[in-house]
Coordinates of C-alpha atoms and ligand atoms in Angstrom, one line a residue:
M1 CA -29.7 144.4 126.8
A2 CA -26.3 143.2 125.5
Q3 CA -26.7 145.9 122.7
H4 CA -26.1 148.6 125.3
H5 CA -22.7 147.3 126.0
I6 CA -21.3 147.4 122.5
L7 CA -18.3 149.8 122.3
K8 CA -18.1 150.5 118.6
S9 CA -14.8 152.4 118.4
K10 CA -11.5 152.4 120.1
E11 CA -12.3 155.9 121.4
D12 CA -15.5 154.5 123.0
F13 CA -13.4 151.7 124.5
S14 CA -10.9 154.2 126.0
T15 CA -13.7 156.4 127.5
F16 CA -15.3 153.3 129.0
V17 CA -12.0 152.1 130.5
S18 CA -11.4 155.6 132.1
E19 CA -14.9 155.6 133.5
V20 CA -14.4 152.1 135.0
E21 CA -11.1 153.1 136.5
S22 CA -12.6 156.2 138.1
R23 CA -15.1 154.1 140.1
P24 CA -14.7 154.1 143.8
G25 CA -12.7 151.1 145.1
Y26 CA -11.3 150.3 141.6
A27 CA -7.7 149.1 141.8
R28 CA -5.3 147.9 139.2
P29 CA -3.9 144.5 140.3
Y30 CA -0.2 143.6 140.1
A31 CA -1.1 140.6 137.9
Y32 CA -4.1 138.7 136.5
A33 CA -4.4 135.7 134.2
L34 CA -6.9 133.9 132.2
G35 CA -6.7 130.1 132.4
V36 CA -8.3 126.7 132.8
A37 CA -8.5 124.8 136.1
T38 CA -8.7 121.1 136.0
C39 CA -11.2 120.1 138.7
W40 CA -12.3 116.8 140.2
Q41 CA -15.7 115.8 141.7
S42 CA -16.8 112.5 143.0
E43 CA -20.1 113.1 141.4
I44 CA -21.8 115.8 139.3
G45 CA -23.1 118.6 141.5
G46 CA -20.7 117.7 144.3
E47 CA -17.9 119.8 145.7
H48 CA -15.0 120.1 143.3
K49 CA -11.3 120.3 144.1
V50 CA -8.8 122.0 141.9
L51 CA -6.0 119.7 140.6
D52 CA -4.1 122.3 138.5
T53 CA -4.5 125.5 136.6
R54 CA -3.0 126.3 133.2
F55 CA -2.9 129.9 131.9
L56 CA -3.5 131.1 128.4
A57 CA -2.7 134.7 129.1
I58 CA -0.7 136.1 132.0
N59 CA -0.6 139.9 132.5
V60 CA 1.9 141.5 134.8
E61 CA 1.6 145.2 135.4
A62 CA 0.0 145.5 132.0
N63 CA -3.2 145.3 129.9
Y64 CA -5.4 147.2 132.3
G65 CA -8.0 147.9 129.6
T66 CA -8.9 144.2 129.6
W67 CA -8.9 144.3 133.4
A68 CA -11.4 147.2 133.4
V69 CA -13.7 145.2 131.0
L70 CA -13.5 142.1 133.3
D71 CA -13.9 144.2 136.5
D72 CA -17.1 145.8 135.0
A73 CA -18.5 142.5 133.7
I74 CA -17.9 140.4 136.7
E75 CA -19.3 141.1 140.1
N76 CA -16.9 140.7 143.0
L77 CA -13.7 140.3 141.0
T78 CA -11.6 140.5 144.0
G79 CA -10.3 136.9 143.9
T80 CA -10.4 133.9 141.7
V81 CA -13.6 133.7 139.5
E82 CA -14.9 130.9 137.5
L83 CA -16.1 132.0 134.0
L84 CA -18.9 129.6 133.1
D85 CA -21.7 132.0 132.2
D86 CA -22.3 132.6 128.4
G87 CA -23.9 136.0 129.2
I88 CA -20.6 137.3 130.7
Y89 CA -18.7 136.3 127.5
D90 CA -21.3 138.1 125.4
Q91 CA -20.9 141.2 127.4
I92 CA -17.1 141.1 127.4
F93 CA -17.0 140.5 123.6
D94 CA -19.3 143.5 123.1
R95 CA -16.8 145.6 124.9
F96 CA -14.0 144.4 122.6
H97 CA -16.1 144.9 119.5
A98 CA -13.6 147.5 118.0
F99 CA -10.8 144.9 118.2
R100 CA -12.8 142.0 116.7
D101 CA -10.9 141.8 113.4
E102 CA -7.4 142.4 114.8
E103 CA -4.9 139.7 115.7
G104 CA -2.4 139.7 118.5
H105 CA -4.7 140.6 121.4
H106 CA -3.8 137.6 123.6
N107 CA -6.4 138.3 126.2
I108 CA -9.2 138.4 123.7
E109 CA -8.0 135.2 122.0
A110 CA -7.7 133.5 125.4
L111 CA -11.3 134.6 126.3
R112 CA -12.6 133.1 123.0
I113 CA -11.0 129.8 123.8
L114 CA -12.3 129.9 127.4
S115 CA -15.8 130.6 126.1
E116 CA -15.6 127.3 124.1
I117 CA -14.2 125.4 127.1
A118 CA -17.0 126.7 129.3
R119 CA -19.4 124.7 127.1
E120 CA -17.5 121.4 127.2
D121 CA -18.9 118.3 128.9
P122 CA -17.0 116.8 131.8
E123 CA -15.0 113.6 131.5
Y124 CA -15.8 110.5 133.5
I125 CA -12.7 108.7 135.0
A126 CA -12.9 105.8 137.3
G127 CA -16.6 106.6 137.9
E128 CA -15.8 110.2 139.0
V129 CA -15.9 113.5 137.2
R130 CA -13.0 115.6 135.8
S131 CA -13.8 119.0 134.2
R132 CA -12.0 122.0 132.8
I133 CA -13.2 125.3 134.3
P134 CA -12.3 128.7 132.8
V135 CA -11.0 131.0 135.5
I136 CA -9.6 134.5 136.1
A137 CA -6.9 134.5 138.8
V138 CA -5.6 137.7 140.4
V139 CA -2.7 138.8 142.4
H140 CA -3.6 142.2 143.7
T141 CA -0.2 142.7 145.4
V142 CA 2.8 140.5 145.9
D143 CA 2.6 140.9 149.7
E144 CA -0.8 139.5 150.1
Q145 CA -1.3 135.8 150.9
P146 CA -2.7 133.6 148.1
T147 CA -6.4 132.7 148.7
S148 CA -7.1 129.9 146.2
A149 CA -5.4 127.1 144.4
Q150 CA -5.8 128.9 141.1
E151 CA -4.1 132.0 142.5
A152 CA -1.3 129.8 144.0
Y153 CA -0.7 128.4 140.5
L154 CA -0.5 131.9 139.1
R155 CA 2.1 132.8 141.7
L156 CA 4.1 129.7 140.9
H157 CA 4.0 130.6 137.2
L158 CA 5.1 134.2 137.9
L159 CA 8.2 132.7 139.6
S160 CA 9.0 130.2 136.9
L161 CA 8.4 132.8 134.1
R162 CA 10.9 135.1 136.0
H163 CA 8.4 137.9 136.7
V164 CA 9.3 137.7 140.4
R165 CA 12.4 136.3 142.1
P166 CA 12.2 133.7 144.9
R167 CA 11.0 135.3 148.2
E168 CA 9.6 138.4 146.3
I169 CA 6.0 137.0 146.3
N170 CA 4.0 135.8 149.3
L171 CA 3.3 132.1 149.2
D172 CA 2.2 131.7 152.8
G173 CA -0.4 128.9 153.2
I174 CA 0.3 127.4 149.8
F175 CA 0.4 123.8 151.0
G176 CA -3.2 124.3 152.4
L177 CA -4.4 125.6 149.1
L178 CA -2.9 123.0 146.7
N179 CA -4.4 119.5 146.5
N180 CA -2.4 116.3 146.3
V181 CA -2.4 115.1 142.7
A182 CA -1.4 112.0 140.7
W183 CA 0.5 113.4 137.7
T184 CA -0.1 111.0 134.9
N185 CA 0.3 110.8 131.1
R186 CA -3.5 111.2 131.0
G187 CA -3.4 114.5 132.9
P188 CA -3.9 115.2 136.6
I189 CA -6.0 112.8 138.6
D190 CA -7.3 112.6 142.2
P191 CA -4.9 110.2 143.9
E192 CA -7.9 108.6 145.7
A193 CA -9.3 107.5 142.3
M194 CA -6.0 106.2 141.0
N195 CA -6.2 102.6 142.1
V196 CA -9.6 102.0 140.3
F197 CA -8.3 103.9 137.3
L198 CA -5.1 101.9 137.0
A199 CA -6.9 98.6 137.4
F200 CA -9.7 99.3 134.9
D201 CA -7.6 101.0 132.2
N202 CA -4.8 98.4 132.4
L203 CA -7.5 95.7 131.9
A204 CA -8.7 97.6 128.9
G205 CA -5.1 97.5 127.5
E206 CA -4.3 101.1 128.2
H207 CA -0.9 102.1 129.6
I208 CA -1.1 104.7 132.3
G209 CA 2.2 106.3 133.4
V210 CA 2.2 108.0 136.8
H211 CA 5.3 110.0 137.3
S212 CA 4.6 111.5 140.7
V213 CA 2.0 112.1 143.4
D214 CA 2.6 115.5 144.8
K215 CA 1.0 118.9 145.5
F216 CA 3.4 120.5 142.9
P217 CA 3.7 119.5 139.3
R218 CA 7.1 119.5 137.5
M219 CA 7.9 122.9 136.2
I220 CA 8.5 122.0 132.5
D221 CA 5.0 120.6 132.1
Y222 CA 3.8 124.2 132.6
V223 CA 6.7 126.6 131.9
V224 CA 9.9 126.1 130.0
P225 CA 12.2 129.1 130.7
T226 CA 14.5 130.2 128.0
G227 CA 18.2 129.4 128.1
V228 CA 18.2 126.5 130.6
R229 CA 19.0 122.9 130.5
I230 CA 17.1 120.5 132.8
A231 CA 18.4 116.9 132.5
D232 CA 15.5 115.4 134.5
G233 CA 12.2 117.3 134.5
N234 CA 11.0 115.5 137.7
R235 CA 13.7 117.3 139.7
V236 CA 12.4 120.8 139.2
R237 CA 9.0 121.8 140.7
L238 CA 6.7 124.5 139.3
G239 CA 7.6 127.7 141.1
A240 CA 11.4 127.2 140.6
Y241 CA 13.2 130.3 139.2
L242 CA 16.0 129.3 136.9
A243 CA 18.0 132.2 135.3
E244 CA 19.4 132.1 131.8
G245 CA 22.4 129.9 131.4
T246 CA 21.5 127.5 134.3
T247 CA 22.0 123.8 133.9
V248 CA 20.3 121.4 136.3
M249 CA 21.9 117.9 135.9
Q250 CA 20.2 114.6 136.8
E251 CA 21.1 114.8 140.5
G252 CA 20.2 118.5 140.8
F253 CA 17.0 119.5 142.3
C254 CA 15.2 122.9 142.6
N255 CA 12.2 123.4 144.8
F256 CA 9.5 126.1 144.3
N257 CA 10.3 129.7 145.5
A258 CA 14.0 128.9 145.0
G259 CA 16.5 129.0 142.3
T260 CA 19.4 130.6 140.5
L261 CA 19.9 134.3 139.8
G262 CA 22.5 133.8 137.0
A263 CA 24.2 131.1 135.0
C264 CA 24.8 128.2 137.4
M265 CA 25.6 124.5 137.5
V266 CA 23.2 122.6 139.7
E267 CA 24.1 119.1 140.5
G268 CA 22.9 119.3 144.1
R269 CA 19.7 120.4 145.9
I270 CA 18.4 123.9 146.1
S271 CA 15.7 123.9 148.9
A272 CA 12.7 126.1 149.0
G273 CA 13.6 129.8 149.7
V274 CA 17.2 129.3 148.7
V275 CA 18.8 131.5 146.0
V276 CA 22.1 130.9 144.3
G277 CA 24.1 133.8 142.6
D278 CA 25.5 134.0 139.1
H279 CA 28.4 131.7 138.2
S280 CA 28.1 129.4 141.2
D281 CA 28.3 125.6 141.1
I282 CA 26.3 123.3 143.4
G283 CA 28.4 120.1 143.2
G284 CA 27.0 116.6 142.8
G285 CA 24.8 115.5 145.7
A286 CA 25.5 118.8 147.6
S287 CA 22.7 120.1 149.8
I288 CA 21.6 123.6 150.8
M289 CA 19.4 123.5 153.8
G290 CA 15.8 124.8 153.5
T291 CA 13.3 125.9 156.1
L292 CA 10.2 123.8 155.2
S293 CA 11.0 120.9 157.5
G294 CA 13.8 119.9 159.9
G295 CA 13.6 123.0 162.1
G296 CA 16.0 125.4 160.1
K297 CA 14.9 129.0 160.3
E298 CA 17.5 130.9 158.3
V299 CA 16.7 131.2 154.6
I300 CA 20.0 130.7 152.8
S301 CA 21.6 132.6 150.0
V302 CA 24.7 131.6 148.0
G303 CA 26.6 134.5 146.4
E304 CA 28.2 134.7 143.1
H305 CA 31.2 132.5 141.9
C306 CA 30.8 130.0 144.8
L307 CA 31.6 126.3 144.6
I308 CA 29.8 123.9 147.0
G309 CA 31.8 120.7 146.5
A310 CA 30.3 117.3 145.8
N311 CA 28.4 115.8 148.7
A312 CA 29.0 119.0 150.8
G313 CA 26.2 120.9 152.5
I314 CA 25.6 124.3 154.1
G315 CA 23.3 125.6 156.7
I316 CA 24.6 129.2 156.5
S317 CA 24.6 131.7 153.7
L318 CA 27.7 132.3 151.6
G319 CA 28.9 135.6 150.2
D320 CA 30.7 135.8 146.8
Y321 CA 33.8 133.7 145.9
C322 CA 33.4 131.0 148.6
T323 CA 34.3 127.3 148.3
I324 CA 33.1 124.4 150.4
E325 CA 35.3 121.4 150.3
A326 CA 33.7 118.2 148.8
G327 CA 32.0 116.2 151.6
L328 CA 32.1 119.0 154.3
Y329 CA 28.6 119.6 155.8
L330 CA 28.8 123.0 157.4
T331 CA 25.9 123.5 159.8
A332 CA 25.2 126.9 161.6
S333 CA 26.8 125.8 164.8
T334 CA 29.8 123.9 163.4
P335 CA 33.0 125.3 165.2
V336 CA 35.3 126.8 162.5
T337 CA 38.9 127.7 163.0
L338 CA 39.3 130.9 161.1
H339 CA 42.8 131.8 159.7
E340 CA 43.1 135.5 159.4
E341 CA 46.2 137.6 159.1
G342 CA 48.4 135.1 160.8
S343 CA 46.1 134.4 163.7
M344 CA 43.6 131.6 164.3
T345 CA 40.2 132.0 166.1
V346 CA 37.4 129.6 166.6
V347 CA 34.0 130.8 165.7
R348 CA 30.6 129.3 165.0
A349 CA 29.9 128.9 161.3
K350 CA 26.8 131.2 161.6
E351 CA 29.2 134.1 162.5
L352 CA 30.7 133.7 159.1
S353 CA 27.2 133.6 157.4
G354 CA 27.2 135.8 154.3
A355 CA 31.0 136.4 154.3
S356 CA 32.8 136.5 151.0
G357 CA 36.1 135.0 149.8
L358 CA 36.4 132.0 152.2
L359 CA 37.5 128.5 151.6
F360 CA 35.9 126.0 154.1
Y361 CA 37.6 122.6 154.5
R362 CA 38.3 119.8 157.0
H363 CA 42.0 119.8 157.9
G364 CA 43.5 116.7 156.3
E365 CA 45.4 115.8 159.5
T366 CA 43.2 117.0 162.4
G367 CA 39.8 116.8 160.8
R368 CA 39.0 120.2 162.3
V369 CA 36.8 122.5 160.1
E370 CA 38.8 125.5 159.0
A371 CA 38.2 128.6 156.9
R372 CA 40.7 130.8 155.2
P373 CA 40.6 133.6 152.8
H374 CA 41.2 132.5 149.3
N375 CA 41.2 133.3 145.7
P376 CA 39.2 130.4 144.3
S377 CA 41.3 128.1 142.2
W378 CA 38.4 126.0 140.9
G379 CA 38.4 127.9 137.7
G380 CA 34.8 129.0 137.5
L381 CA 32.0 127.6 135.4
N382 CA 32.8 125.9 132.1
T383 CA 31.4 128.5 129.7
T384 CA 30.9 126.0 126.9
L385 CA 28.6 124.0 129.2
H386 CA 26.5 127.1 130.0
Q387 CA 25.6 128.3 126.5
N388 CA 22.2 126.8 126.6
S389 CA 20.9 127.9 123.3
Ligands
COA1 C1 38.4 122.3 149.1 C2 39.2 122.2 147.7 C3 38.6 123.3 146.8 C4 40.6 122.5 148.0 O1 41.3 122.4 146.8 P1 42.8 122.8 146.7 O2 43.2 122.7 145.3 O3 43.6 121.9 147.7 O4 42.7 124.2 147.2 P2 43.8 125.3 147.4 O5 45.1 124.8 146.9 O6 43.2 126.5 146.9 O7 43.9 125.3 149.0 C5 44.1 126.5 149.7 C6 44.9 126.1 150.9 O8 44.0 125.3 151.8 C7 44.7 124.1 152.1 N1 43.7 123.1 152.1 C8 42.8 122.8 151.3 N2 42.1 121.7 151.6 C9 42.8 121.2 152.8 C10 42.6 120.1 153.6 N3 41.6 119.3 153.4 N4 43.4 120.0 154.7 C11 44.4 120.9 154.9 N5 44.6 122.0 154.2 C12 43.8 122.1 153.1 C13 45.7 123.9 151.0 O9 46.7 123.1 151.4 C14 46.1 125.3 150.7 O10 47.1 125.7 151.7 P3 48.4 126.5 151.3 O11 47.9 127.7 150.6 O12 49.0 126.8 152.6 O13 49.2 125.6 150.4 C15 39.0 120.8 147.0 O14 39.6 119.8 147.8 C16 37.6 120.5 146.8 O15 36.9 119.9 147.7 N6 37.0 120.8 145.7 C17 35.6 120.5 145.4 C18 35.5 120.0 143.9 C19 34.1 119.5 143.7 O16 33.5 118.8 144.5 N7 33.5 120.0 142.5 C20 32.1 119.6 142.2 C21 32.1 118.4 141.3 S1 30.5 117.7 141.0

């Protein structure tokens, strides 16, 4: 039976791909990836929950020949599919027969590794079961909501690998798809099993380091973007988007679906959904309000060449060349006395949201919050600090 699927030449392969692509209902996805999900079960045969997913090959708007092979071999390849069946691998490798002696086909190499992982025995930890399950995860379009934890992981990877910018991919419902995980030096573990695991392994003389218990892992355990410095990996969640030249210092933080669009200095907090433009500086302890909790609705952007001073904060967006005085927390409804062409008017800060070229400060004598047009005098980013090669 498998014999019928062997495609002996590259021409046969091309013909086959064209035939699959002409089938009714066939669609090329925006992205698909081959990876391994770490799964947890309280006992063999029980329900398993996904703790994380690592990808060996991520394809974005590319490699549709492999997609056609997978689509043909796997029924219902509309969402995430676990690849455990030996027969499926045999069929897939028969399709790739013409490429078998060539190197550099990262999807074929990934599938070879996955076929070996599919045969692995599970591990027993604290009397429970951890296994590695090969998967295909798909993002048909960036507008659709994710439907599985594995697909949520793929979307977070697409952000951190800079295939999509924050807010360009739908992450609705992601908290419901991701499980809470104890992130340890022995891999991801179900938090409910942790106390038994810690007690038994410590008695056995093993040291277990747990660095966080969270639904999101730290980014740099999965993706290390080029040209960035991250002083403390715990402060950047997977799904952060950090552009080349960005430095995140120890007190800086960057949530998922948020980040920098150019070289930036981050010593404060970039909340989910927030983007910061090129050559801006988020000062030590500064905060940019997010929308995940606390009632805020406006998703904030900071333009280029802005400085948010140390311990300052904003609940409005900034255009380019804006400065917020150190320590000033500007919420959307803060009354601001605006100096303009010799006159002064009082407006709510939200009316200035997105405006460029403003300096916001508390008047040294009256304490009143004021804004005035300015040419920033803070000198811009220190270029030596931002050559992150
Ligand atoms: C807000 C800040 C930028 C003002 O700096 P500055 O050098 O005084 O700014 P400028 O000279 O450009 O000020 C422009 C005008 O606003 C006035 N102004 C600025 N801050 C003022 C204040 N608190 N009260 C009254 N007037 C003020 C200045 O007097 C000046 O007025 P003038 O043109 O009539 O003389 C500065 O105080 C600050 O907070 N910097 C943040 C630095 C920081 O935290 N970096 C991150 C490190 S981690």
